[in-house]
PDB file of N, CA, C and O in Angstrom, chain B, residues numbered from 101:
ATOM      1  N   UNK B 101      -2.258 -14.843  59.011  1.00  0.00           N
ATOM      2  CA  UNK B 101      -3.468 -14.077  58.803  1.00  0.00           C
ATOM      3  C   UNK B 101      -3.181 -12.627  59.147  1.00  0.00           C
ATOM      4  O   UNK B 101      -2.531 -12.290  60.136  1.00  0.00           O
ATOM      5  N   UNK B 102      -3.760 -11.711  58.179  1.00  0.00           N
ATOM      6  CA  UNK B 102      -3.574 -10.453  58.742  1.00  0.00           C
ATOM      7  C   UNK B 102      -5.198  -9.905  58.224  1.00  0.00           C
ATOM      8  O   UNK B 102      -6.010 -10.096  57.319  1.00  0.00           O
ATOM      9  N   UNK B 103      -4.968  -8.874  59.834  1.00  0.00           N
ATOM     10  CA  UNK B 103      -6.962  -8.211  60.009  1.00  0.00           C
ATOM     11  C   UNK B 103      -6.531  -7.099  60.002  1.00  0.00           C
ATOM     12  O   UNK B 103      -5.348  -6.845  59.775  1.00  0.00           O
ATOM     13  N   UNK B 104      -7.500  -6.160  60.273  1.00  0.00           N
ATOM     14  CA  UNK B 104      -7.719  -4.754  60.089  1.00  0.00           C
ATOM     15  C   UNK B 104      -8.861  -4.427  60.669  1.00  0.00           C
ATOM     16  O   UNK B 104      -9.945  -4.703  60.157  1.00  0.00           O
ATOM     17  N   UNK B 105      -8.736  -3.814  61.783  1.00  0.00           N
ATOM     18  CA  UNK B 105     -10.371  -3.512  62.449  1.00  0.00           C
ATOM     19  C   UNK B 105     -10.711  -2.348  61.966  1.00  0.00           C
ATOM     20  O   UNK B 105      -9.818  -1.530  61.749  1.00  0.00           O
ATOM     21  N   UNK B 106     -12.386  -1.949  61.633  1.00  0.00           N
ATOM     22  CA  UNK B 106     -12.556  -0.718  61.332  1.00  0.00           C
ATOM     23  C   UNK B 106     -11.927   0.660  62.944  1.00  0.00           C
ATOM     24  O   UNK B 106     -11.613   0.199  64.041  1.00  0.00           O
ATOM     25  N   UNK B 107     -11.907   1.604  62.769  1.00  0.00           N
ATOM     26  CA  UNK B 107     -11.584   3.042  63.367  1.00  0.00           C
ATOM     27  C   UNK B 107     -13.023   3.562  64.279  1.00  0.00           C
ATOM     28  O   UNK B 107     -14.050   3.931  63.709  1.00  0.00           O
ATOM     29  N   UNK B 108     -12.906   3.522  65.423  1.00  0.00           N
ATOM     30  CA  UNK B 108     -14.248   4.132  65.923  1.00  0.00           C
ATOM     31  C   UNK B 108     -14.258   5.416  66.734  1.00  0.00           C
ATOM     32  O   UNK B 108     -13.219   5.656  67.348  1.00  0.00           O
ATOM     33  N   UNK B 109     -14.775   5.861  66.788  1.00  0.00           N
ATOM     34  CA  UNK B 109     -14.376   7.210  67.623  1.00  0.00           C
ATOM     35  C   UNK B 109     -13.406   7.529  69.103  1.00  0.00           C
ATOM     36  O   UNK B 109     -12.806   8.493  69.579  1.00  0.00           O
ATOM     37  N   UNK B 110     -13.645   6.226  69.439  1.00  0.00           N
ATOM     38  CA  UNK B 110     -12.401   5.781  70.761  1.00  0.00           C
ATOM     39  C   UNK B 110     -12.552   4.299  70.949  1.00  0.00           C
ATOM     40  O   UNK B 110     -13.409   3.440  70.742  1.00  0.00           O
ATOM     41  N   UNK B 111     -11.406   4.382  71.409  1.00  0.00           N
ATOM     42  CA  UNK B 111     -10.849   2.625  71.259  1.00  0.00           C
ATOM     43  C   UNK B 111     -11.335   2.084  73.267  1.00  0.00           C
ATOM     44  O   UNK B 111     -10.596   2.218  74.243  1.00  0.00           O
ATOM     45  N   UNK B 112     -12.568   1.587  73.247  1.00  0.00           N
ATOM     46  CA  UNK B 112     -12.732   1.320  74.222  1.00  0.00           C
ATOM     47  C   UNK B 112     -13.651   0.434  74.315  1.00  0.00           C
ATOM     48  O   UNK B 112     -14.718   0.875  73.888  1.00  0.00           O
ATOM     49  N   UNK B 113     -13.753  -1.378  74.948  1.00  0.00           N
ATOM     50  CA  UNK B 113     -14.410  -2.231  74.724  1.00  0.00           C
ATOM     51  C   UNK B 113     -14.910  -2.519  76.345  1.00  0.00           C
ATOM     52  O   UNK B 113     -14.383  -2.658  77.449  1.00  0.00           O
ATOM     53  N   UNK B 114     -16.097  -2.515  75.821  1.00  0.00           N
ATOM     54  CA  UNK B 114     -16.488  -3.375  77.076  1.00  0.00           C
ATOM     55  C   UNK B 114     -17.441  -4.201  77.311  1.00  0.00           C
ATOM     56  O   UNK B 114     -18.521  -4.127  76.726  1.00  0.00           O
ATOM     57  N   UNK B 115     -17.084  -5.340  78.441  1.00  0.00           N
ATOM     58  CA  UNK B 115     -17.155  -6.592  78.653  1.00  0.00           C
ATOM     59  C   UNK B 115     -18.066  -6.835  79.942  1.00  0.00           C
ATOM     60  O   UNK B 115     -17.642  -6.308  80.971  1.00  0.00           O
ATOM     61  N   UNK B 116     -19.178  -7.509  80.028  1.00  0.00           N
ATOM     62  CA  UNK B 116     -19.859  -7.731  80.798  1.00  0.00           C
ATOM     63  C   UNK B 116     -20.384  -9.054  80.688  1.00  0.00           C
ATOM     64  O   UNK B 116     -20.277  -9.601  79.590  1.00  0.00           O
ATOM     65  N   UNK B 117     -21.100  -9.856  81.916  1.00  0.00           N
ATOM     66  CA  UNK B 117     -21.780 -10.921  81.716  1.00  0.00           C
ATOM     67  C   UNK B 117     -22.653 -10.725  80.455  1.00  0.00           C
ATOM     68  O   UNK B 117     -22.991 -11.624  79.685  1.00  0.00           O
ATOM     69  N   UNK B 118     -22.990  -9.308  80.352  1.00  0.00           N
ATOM     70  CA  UNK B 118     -24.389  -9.857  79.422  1.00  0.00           C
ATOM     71  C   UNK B 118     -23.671  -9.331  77.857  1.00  0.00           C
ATOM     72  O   UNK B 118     -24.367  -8.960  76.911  1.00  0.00           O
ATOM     73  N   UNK B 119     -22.467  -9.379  77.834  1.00  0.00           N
ATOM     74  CA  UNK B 119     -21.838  -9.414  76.580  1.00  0.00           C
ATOM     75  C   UNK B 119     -20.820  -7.997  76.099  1.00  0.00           C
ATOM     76  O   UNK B 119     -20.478  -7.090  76.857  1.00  0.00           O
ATOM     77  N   UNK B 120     -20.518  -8.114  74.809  1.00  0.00           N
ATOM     78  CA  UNK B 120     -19.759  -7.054  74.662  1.00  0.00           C
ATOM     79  C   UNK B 120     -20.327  -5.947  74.259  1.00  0.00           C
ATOM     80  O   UNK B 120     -21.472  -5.864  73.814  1.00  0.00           O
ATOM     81  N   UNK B 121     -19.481  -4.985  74.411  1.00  0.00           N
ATOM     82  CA  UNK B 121     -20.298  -3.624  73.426  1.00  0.00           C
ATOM     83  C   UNK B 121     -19.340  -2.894  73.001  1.00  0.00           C
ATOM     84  O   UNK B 121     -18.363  -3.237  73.666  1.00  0.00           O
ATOM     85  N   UNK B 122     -18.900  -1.703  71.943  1.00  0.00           N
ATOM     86  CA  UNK B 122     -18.163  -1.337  71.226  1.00  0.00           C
ATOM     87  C   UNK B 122     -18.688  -0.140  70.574  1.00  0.00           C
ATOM     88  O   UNK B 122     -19.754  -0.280  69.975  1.00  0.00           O
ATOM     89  N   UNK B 123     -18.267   0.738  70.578  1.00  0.00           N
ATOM     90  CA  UNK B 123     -19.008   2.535  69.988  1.00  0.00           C
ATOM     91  C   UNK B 123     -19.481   1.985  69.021  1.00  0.00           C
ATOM     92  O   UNK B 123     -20.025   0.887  69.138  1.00  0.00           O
ATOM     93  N   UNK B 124     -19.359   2.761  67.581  1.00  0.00           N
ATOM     94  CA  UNK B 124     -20.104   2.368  66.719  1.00  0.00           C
ATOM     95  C   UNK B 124     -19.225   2.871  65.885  1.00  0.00           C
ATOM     96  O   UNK B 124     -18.693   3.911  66.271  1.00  0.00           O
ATOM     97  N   UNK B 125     -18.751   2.267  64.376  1.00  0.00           N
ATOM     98  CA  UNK B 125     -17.476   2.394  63.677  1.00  0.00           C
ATOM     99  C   UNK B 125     -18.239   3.749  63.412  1.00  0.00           C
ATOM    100  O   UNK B 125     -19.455   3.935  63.450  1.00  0.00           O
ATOM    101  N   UNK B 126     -17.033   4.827  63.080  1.00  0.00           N
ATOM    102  CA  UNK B 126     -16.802   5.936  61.754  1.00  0.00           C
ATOM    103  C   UNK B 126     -17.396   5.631  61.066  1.00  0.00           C
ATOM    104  O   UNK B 126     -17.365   4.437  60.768  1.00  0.00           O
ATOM    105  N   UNK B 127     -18.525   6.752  60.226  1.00  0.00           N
ATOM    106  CA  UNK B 127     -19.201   6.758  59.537  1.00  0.00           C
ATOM    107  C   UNK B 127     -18.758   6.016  58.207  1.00  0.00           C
ATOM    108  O   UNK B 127     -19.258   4.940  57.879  1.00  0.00           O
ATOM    109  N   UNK B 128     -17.556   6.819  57.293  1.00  0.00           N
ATOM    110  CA  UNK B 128     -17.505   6.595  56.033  1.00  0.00           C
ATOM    111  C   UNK B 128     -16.475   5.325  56.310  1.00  0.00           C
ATOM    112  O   UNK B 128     -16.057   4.884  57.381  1.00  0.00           O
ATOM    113  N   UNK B 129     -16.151   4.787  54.582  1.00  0.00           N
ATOM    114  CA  UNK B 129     -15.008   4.301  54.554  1.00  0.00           C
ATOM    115  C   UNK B 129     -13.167   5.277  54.624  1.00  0.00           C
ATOM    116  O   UNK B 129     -12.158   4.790  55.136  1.00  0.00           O
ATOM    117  N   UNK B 130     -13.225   6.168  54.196  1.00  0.00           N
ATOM    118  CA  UNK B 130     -12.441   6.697  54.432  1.00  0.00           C
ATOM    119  C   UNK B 130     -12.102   7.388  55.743  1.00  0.00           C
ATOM    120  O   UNK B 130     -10.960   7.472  56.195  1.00  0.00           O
ATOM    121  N   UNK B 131     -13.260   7.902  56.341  1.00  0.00           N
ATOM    122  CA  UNK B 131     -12.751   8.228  57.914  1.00  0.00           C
ATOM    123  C   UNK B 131     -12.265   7.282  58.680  1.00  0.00           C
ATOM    124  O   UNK B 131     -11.423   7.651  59.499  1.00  0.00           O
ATOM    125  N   UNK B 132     -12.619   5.888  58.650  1.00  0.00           N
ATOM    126  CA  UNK B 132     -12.406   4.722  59.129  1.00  0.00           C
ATOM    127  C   UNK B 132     -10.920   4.055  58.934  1.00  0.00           C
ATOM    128  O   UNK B 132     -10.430   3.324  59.795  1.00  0.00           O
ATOM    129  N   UNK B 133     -10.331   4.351  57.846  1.00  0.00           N
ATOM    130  CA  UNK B 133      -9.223   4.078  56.914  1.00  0.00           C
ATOM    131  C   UNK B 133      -8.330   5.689  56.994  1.00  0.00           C
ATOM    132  O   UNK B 133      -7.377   5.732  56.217  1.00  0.00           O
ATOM    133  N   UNK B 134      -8.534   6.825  57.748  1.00  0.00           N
ATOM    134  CA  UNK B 134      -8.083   8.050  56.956  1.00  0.00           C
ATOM    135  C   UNK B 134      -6.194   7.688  56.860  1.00  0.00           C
ATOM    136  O   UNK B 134      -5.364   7.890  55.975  1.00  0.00           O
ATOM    137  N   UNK B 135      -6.137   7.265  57.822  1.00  0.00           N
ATOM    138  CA  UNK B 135      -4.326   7.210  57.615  1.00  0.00           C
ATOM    139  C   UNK B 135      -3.949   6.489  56.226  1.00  0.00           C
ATOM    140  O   UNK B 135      -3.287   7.123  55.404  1.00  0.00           O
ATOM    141  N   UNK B 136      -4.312   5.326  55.986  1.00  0.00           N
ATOM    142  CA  UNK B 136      -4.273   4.250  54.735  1.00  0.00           C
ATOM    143  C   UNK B 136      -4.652   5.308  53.646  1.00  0.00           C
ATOM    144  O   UNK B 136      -3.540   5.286  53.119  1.00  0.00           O
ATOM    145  N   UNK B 137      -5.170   5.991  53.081  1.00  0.00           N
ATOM    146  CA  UNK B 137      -5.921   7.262  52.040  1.00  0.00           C
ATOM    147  C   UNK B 137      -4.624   8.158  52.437  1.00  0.00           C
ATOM    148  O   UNK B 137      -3.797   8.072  51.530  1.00  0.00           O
ATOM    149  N   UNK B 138      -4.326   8.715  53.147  1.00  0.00           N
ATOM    150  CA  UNK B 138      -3.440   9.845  53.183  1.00  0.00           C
ATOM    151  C   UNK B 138      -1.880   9.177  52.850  1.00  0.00           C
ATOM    152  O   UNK B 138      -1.083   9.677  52.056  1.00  0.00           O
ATOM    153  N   UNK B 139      -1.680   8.107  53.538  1.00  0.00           N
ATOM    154  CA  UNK B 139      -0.309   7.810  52.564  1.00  0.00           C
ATOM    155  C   UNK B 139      -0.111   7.606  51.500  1.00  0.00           C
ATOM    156  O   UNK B 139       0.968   7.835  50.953  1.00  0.00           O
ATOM    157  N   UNK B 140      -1.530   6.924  50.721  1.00  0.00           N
ATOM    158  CA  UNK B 140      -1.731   6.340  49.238  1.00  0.00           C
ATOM    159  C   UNK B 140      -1.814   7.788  48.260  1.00  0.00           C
ATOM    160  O   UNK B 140      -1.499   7.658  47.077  1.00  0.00           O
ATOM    161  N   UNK B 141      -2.019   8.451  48.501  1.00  0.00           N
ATOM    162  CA  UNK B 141      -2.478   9.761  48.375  1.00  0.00           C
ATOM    163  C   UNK B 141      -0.885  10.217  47.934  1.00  0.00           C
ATOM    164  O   UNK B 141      -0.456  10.371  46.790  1.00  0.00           O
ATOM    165  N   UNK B 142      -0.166  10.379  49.213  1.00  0.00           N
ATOM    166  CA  UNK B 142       1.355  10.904  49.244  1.00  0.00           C
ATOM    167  C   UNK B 142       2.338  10.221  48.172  1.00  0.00           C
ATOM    168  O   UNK B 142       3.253  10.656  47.473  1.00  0.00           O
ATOM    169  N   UNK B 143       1.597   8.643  48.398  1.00  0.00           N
ATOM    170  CA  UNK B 143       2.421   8.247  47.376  1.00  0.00           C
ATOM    171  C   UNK B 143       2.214   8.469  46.141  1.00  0.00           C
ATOM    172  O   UNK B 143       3.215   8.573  45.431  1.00  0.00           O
ATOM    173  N   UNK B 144       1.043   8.590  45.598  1.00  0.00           N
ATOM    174  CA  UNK B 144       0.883   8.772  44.216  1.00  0.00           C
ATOM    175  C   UNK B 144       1.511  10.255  44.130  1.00  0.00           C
ATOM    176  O   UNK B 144       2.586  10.277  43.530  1.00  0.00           O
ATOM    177  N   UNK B 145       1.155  11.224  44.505  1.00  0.00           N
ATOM    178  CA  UNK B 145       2.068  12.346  44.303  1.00  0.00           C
ATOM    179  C   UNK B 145       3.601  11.977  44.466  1.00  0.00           C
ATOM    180  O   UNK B 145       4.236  12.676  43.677  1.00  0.00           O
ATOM    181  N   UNK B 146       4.087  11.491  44.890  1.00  0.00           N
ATOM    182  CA  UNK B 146       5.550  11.421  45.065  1.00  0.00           C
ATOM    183  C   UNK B 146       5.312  10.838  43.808  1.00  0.00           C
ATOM    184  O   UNK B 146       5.851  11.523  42.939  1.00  0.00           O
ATOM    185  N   UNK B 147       4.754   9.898  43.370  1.00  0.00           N
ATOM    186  CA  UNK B 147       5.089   8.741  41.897  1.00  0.00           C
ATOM    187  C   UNK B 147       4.887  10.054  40.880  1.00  0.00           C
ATOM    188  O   UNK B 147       5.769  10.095  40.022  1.00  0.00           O
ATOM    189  N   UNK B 148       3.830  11.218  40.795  1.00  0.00           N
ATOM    190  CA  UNK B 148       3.708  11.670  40.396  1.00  0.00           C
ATOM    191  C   UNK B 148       4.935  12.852  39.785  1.00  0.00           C
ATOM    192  O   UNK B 148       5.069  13.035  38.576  1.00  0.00           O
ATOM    193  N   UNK B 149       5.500  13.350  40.487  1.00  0.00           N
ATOM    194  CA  UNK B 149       6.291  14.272  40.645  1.00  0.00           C
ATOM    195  C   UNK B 149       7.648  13.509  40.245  1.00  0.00           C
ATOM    196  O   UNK B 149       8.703  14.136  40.155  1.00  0.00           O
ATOM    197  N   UNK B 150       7.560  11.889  39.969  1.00  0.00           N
ATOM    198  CA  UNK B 150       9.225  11.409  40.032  1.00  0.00           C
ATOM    199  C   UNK B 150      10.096  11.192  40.954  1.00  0.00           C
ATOM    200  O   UNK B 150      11.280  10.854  40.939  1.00  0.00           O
ATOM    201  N   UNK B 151       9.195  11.480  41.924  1.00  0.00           N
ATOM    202  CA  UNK B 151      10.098  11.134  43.016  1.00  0.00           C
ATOM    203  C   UNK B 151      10.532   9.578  44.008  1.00  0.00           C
ATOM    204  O   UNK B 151      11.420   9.148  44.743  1.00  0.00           O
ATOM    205  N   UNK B 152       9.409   9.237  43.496  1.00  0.00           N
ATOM    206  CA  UNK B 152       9.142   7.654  44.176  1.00  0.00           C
ATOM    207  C   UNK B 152       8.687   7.047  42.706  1.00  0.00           C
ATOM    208  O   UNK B 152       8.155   7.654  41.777  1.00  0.00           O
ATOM    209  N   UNK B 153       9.149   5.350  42.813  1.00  0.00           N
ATOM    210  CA  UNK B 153       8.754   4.104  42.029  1.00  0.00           C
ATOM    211  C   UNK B 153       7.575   4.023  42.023  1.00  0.00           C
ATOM    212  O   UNK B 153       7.500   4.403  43.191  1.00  0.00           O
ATOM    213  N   UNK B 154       5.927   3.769  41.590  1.00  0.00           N
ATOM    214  CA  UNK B 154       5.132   3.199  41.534  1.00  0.00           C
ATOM    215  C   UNK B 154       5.516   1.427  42.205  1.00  0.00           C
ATOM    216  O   UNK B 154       6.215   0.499  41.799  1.00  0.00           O
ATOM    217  N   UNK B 155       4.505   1.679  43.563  1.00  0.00           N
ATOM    218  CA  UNK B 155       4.572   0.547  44.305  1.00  0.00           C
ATOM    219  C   UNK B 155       3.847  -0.881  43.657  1.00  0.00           C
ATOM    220  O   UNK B 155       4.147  -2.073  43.739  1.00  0.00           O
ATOM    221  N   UNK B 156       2.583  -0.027  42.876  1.00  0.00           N
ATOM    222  CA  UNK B 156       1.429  -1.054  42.224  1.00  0.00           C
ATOM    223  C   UNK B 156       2.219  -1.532  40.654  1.00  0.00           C
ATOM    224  O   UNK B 156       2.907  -0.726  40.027  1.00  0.00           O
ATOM    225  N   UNK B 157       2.005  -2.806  40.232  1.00  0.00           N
ATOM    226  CA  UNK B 157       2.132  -3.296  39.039  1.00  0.00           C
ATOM    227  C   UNK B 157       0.951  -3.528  38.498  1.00  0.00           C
ATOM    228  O   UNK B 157      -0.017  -3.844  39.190  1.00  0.00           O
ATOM    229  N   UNK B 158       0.897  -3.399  37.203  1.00  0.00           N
ATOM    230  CA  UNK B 158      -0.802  -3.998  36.435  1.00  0.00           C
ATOM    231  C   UNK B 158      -1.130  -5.144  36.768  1.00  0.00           C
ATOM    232  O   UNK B 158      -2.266  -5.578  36.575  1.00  0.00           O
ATOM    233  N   UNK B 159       0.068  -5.996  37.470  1.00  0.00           N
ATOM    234  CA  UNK B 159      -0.592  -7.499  38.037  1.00  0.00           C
ATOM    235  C   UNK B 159      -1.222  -7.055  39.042  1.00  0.00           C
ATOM    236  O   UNK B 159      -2.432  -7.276  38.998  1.00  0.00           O
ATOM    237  N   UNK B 160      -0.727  -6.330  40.227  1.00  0.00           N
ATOM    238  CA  UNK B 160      -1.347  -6.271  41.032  1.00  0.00           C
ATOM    239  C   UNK B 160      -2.589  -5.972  41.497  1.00  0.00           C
ATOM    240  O   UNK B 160      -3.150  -6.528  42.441  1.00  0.00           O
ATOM    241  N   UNK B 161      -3.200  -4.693  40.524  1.00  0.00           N
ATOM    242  CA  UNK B 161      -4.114  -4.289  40.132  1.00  0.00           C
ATOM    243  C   UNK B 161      -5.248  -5.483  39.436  1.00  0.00           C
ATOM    244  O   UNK B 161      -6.408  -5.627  39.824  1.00  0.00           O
ATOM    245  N   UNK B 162      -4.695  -6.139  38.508  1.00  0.00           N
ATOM    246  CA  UNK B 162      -5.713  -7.559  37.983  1.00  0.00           C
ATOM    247  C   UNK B 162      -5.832  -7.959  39.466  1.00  0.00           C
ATOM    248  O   UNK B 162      -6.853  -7.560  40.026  1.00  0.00           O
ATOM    249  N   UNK B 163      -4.907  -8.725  40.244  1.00  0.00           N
ATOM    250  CA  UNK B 163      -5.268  -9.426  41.016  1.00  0.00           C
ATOM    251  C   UNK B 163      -6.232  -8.950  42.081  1.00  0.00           C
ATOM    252  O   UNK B 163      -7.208  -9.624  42.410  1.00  0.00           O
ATOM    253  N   UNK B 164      -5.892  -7.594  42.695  1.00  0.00           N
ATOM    254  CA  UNK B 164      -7.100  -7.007  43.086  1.00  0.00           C
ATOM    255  C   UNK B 164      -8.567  -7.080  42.609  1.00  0.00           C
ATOM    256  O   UNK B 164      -9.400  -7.239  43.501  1.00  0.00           O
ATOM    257  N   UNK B 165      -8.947  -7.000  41.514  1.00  0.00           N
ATOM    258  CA  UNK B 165      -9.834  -7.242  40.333  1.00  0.00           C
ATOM    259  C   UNK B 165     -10.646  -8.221  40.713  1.00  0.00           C
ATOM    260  O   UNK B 165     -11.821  -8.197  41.079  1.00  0.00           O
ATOM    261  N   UNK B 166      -9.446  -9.578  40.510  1.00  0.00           N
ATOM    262  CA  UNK B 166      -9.799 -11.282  40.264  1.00  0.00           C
ATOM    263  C   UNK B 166     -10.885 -10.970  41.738  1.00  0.00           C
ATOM    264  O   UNK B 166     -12.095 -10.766  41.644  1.00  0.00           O
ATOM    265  N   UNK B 167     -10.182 -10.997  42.915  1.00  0.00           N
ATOM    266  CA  UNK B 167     -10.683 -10.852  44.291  1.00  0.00           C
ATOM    267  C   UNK B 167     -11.435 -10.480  44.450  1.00  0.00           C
ATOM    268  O   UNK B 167     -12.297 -11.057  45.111  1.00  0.00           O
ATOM    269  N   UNK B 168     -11.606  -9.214  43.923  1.00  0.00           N
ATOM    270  CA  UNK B 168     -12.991  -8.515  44.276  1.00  0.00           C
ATOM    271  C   UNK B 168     -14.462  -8.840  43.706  1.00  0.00           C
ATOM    272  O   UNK B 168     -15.600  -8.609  44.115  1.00  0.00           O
ATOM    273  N   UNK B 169     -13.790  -9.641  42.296  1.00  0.00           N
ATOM    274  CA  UNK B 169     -15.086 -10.217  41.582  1.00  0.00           C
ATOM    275  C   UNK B 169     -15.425 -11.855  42.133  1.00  0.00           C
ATOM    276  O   UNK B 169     -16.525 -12.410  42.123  1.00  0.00           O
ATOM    277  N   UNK B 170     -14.493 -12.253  42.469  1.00  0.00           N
ATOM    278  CA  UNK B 170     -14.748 -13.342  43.592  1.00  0.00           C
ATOM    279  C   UNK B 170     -15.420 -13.102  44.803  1.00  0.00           C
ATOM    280  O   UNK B 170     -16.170 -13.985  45.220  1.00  0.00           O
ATOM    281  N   UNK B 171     -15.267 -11.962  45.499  1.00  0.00           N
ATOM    282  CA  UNK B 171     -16.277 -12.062  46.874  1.00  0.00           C
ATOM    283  C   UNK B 171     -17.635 -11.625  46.508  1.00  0.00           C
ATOM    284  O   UNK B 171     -18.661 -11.884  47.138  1.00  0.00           O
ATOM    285  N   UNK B 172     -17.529 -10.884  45.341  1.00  0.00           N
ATOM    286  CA  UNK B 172     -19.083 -10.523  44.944  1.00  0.00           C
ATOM    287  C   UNK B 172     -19.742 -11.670  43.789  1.00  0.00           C
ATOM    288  O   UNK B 172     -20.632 -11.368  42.994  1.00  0.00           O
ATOM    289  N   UNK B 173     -19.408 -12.385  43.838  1.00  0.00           N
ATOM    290  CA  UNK B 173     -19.590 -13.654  43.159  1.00  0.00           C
ATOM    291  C   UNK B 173     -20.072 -14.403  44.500  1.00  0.00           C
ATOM    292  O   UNK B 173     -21.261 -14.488  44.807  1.00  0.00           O
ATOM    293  N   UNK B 174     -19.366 -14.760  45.014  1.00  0.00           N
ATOM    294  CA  UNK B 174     -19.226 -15.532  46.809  1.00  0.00           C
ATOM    295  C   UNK B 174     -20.685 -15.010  47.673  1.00  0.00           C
ATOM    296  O   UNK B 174     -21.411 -15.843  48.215  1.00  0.00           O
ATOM    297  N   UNK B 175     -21.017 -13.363  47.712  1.00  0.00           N
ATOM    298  CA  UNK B 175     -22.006 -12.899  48.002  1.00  0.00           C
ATOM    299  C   UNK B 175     -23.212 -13.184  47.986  1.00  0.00           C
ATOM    300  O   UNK B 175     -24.078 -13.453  48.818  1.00  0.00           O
ATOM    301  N   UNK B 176     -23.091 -13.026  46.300  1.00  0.00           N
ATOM    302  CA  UNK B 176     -24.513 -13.902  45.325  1.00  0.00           C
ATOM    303  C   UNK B 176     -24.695 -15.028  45.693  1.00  0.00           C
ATOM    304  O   UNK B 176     -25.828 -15.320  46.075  1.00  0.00           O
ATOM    305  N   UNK B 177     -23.668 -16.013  45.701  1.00  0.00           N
ATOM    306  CA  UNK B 177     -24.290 -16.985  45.667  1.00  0.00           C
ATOM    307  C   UNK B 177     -24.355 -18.096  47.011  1.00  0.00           C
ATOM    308  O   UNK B 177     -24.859 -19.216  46.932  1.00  0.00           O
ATOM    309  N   UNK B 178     -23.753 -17.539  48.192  1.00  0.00           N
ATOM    310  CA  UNK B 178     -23.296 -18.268  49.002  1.00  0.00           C
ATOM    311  C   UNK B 178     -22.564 -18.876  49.355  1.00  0.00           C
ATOM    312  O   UNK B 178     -22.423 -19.400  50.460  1.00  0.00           O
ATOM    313  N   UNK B 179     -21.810 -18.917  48.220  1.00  0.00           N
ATOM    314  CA  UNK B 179     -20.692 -20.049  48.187  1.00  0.00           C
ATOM    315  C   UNK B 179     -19.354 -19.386  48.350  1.00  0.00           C
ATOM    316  O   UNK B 179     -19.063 -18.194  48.253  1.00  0.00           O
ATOM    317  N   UNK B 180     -18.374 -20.755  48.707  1.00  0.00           N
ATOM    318  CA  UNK B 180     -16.897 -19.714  48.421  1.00  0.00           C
ATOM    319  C   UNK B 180     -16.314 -20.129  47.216  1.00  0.00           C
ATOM    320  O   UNK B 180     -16.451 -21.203  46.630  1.00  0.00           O
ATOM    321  N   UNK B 181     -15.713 -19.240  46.948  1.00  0.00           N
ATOM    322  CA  UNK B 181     -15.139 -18.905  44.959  1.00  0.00           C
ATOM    323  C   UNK B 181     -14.137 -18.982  45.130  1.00  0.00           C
ATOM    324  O   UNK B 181     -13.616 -17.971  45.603  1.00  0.00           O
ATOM    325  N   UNK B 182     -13.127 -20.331  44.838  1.00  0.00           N
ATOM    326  CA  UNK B 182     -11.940 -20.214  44.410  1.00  0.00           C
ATOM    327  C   UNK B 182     -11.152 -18.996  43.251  1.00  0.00           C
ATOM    328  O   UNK B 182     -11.460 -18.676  42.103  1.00  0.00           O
ATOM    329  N   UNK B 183     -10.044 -18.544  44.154  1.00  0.00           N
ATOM    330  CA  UNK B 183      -9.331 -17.817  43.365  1.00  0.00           C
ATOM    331  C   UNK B 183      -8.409 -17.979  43.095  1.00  0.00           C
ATOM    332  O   UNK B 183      -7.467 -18.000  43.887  1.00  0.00           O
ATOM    333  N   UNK B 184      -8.269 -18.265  41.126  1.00  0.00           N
ATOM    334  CA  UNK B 184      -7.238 -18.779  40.997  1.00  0.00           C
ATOM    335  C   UNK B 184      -6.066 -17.847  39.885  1.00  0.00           C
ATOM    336  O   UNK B 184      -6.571 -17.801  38.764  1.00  0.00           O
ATOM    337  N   UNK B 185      -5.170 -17.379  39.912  1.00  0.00           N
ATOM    338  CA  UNK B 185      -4.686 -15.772  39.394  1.00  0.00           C
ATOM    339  C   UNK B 185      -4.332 -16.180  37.913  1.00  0.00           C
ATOM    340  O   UNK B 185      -3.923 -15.333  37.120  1.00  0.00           O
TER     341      UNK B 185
END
């Protein structure tokens, strides 16, 4: 399994009998993510310029696709949506 916690303004949890508490994530998706955006970013310019391979294939991209129309499928309806590529 691999996670990804959202980015919050400081990394500091705390724990009490009467439960946890946690700042409150970064507003956007991208402030939350900014490192992940700034390399994707670098890379497409490097792909751009010739300097680097394109990491993404058009499969990869479908399969992104398939997924994403599966959890918003999954959303609607409650259910979980087999994904099958």
């Amino acid at each position: 399994m691999l996670s990804s916690h959202n980015e919050r303004p400081y990394q500091i949890k705390r724990a009490t009998e009467a439960g946890d508490t946690e700042p409150p994530i970064l507003h956007s998706f991208p402030s939350r993510y900014y490192e992940g955006y700034v390399r994707e970013l670098d890379h497409f310019c490097d792909v751009v310029q010739g300097l680097d391979d394109n990491m993404l294939s058009g499969e990869n991209t479908l399969r992104v696709s398939i997924i994403a129309s599966a959890l918003e499928e999954s959303v609607k309806t409650g259910q979980a949506v087999k994904v099958i590529y």
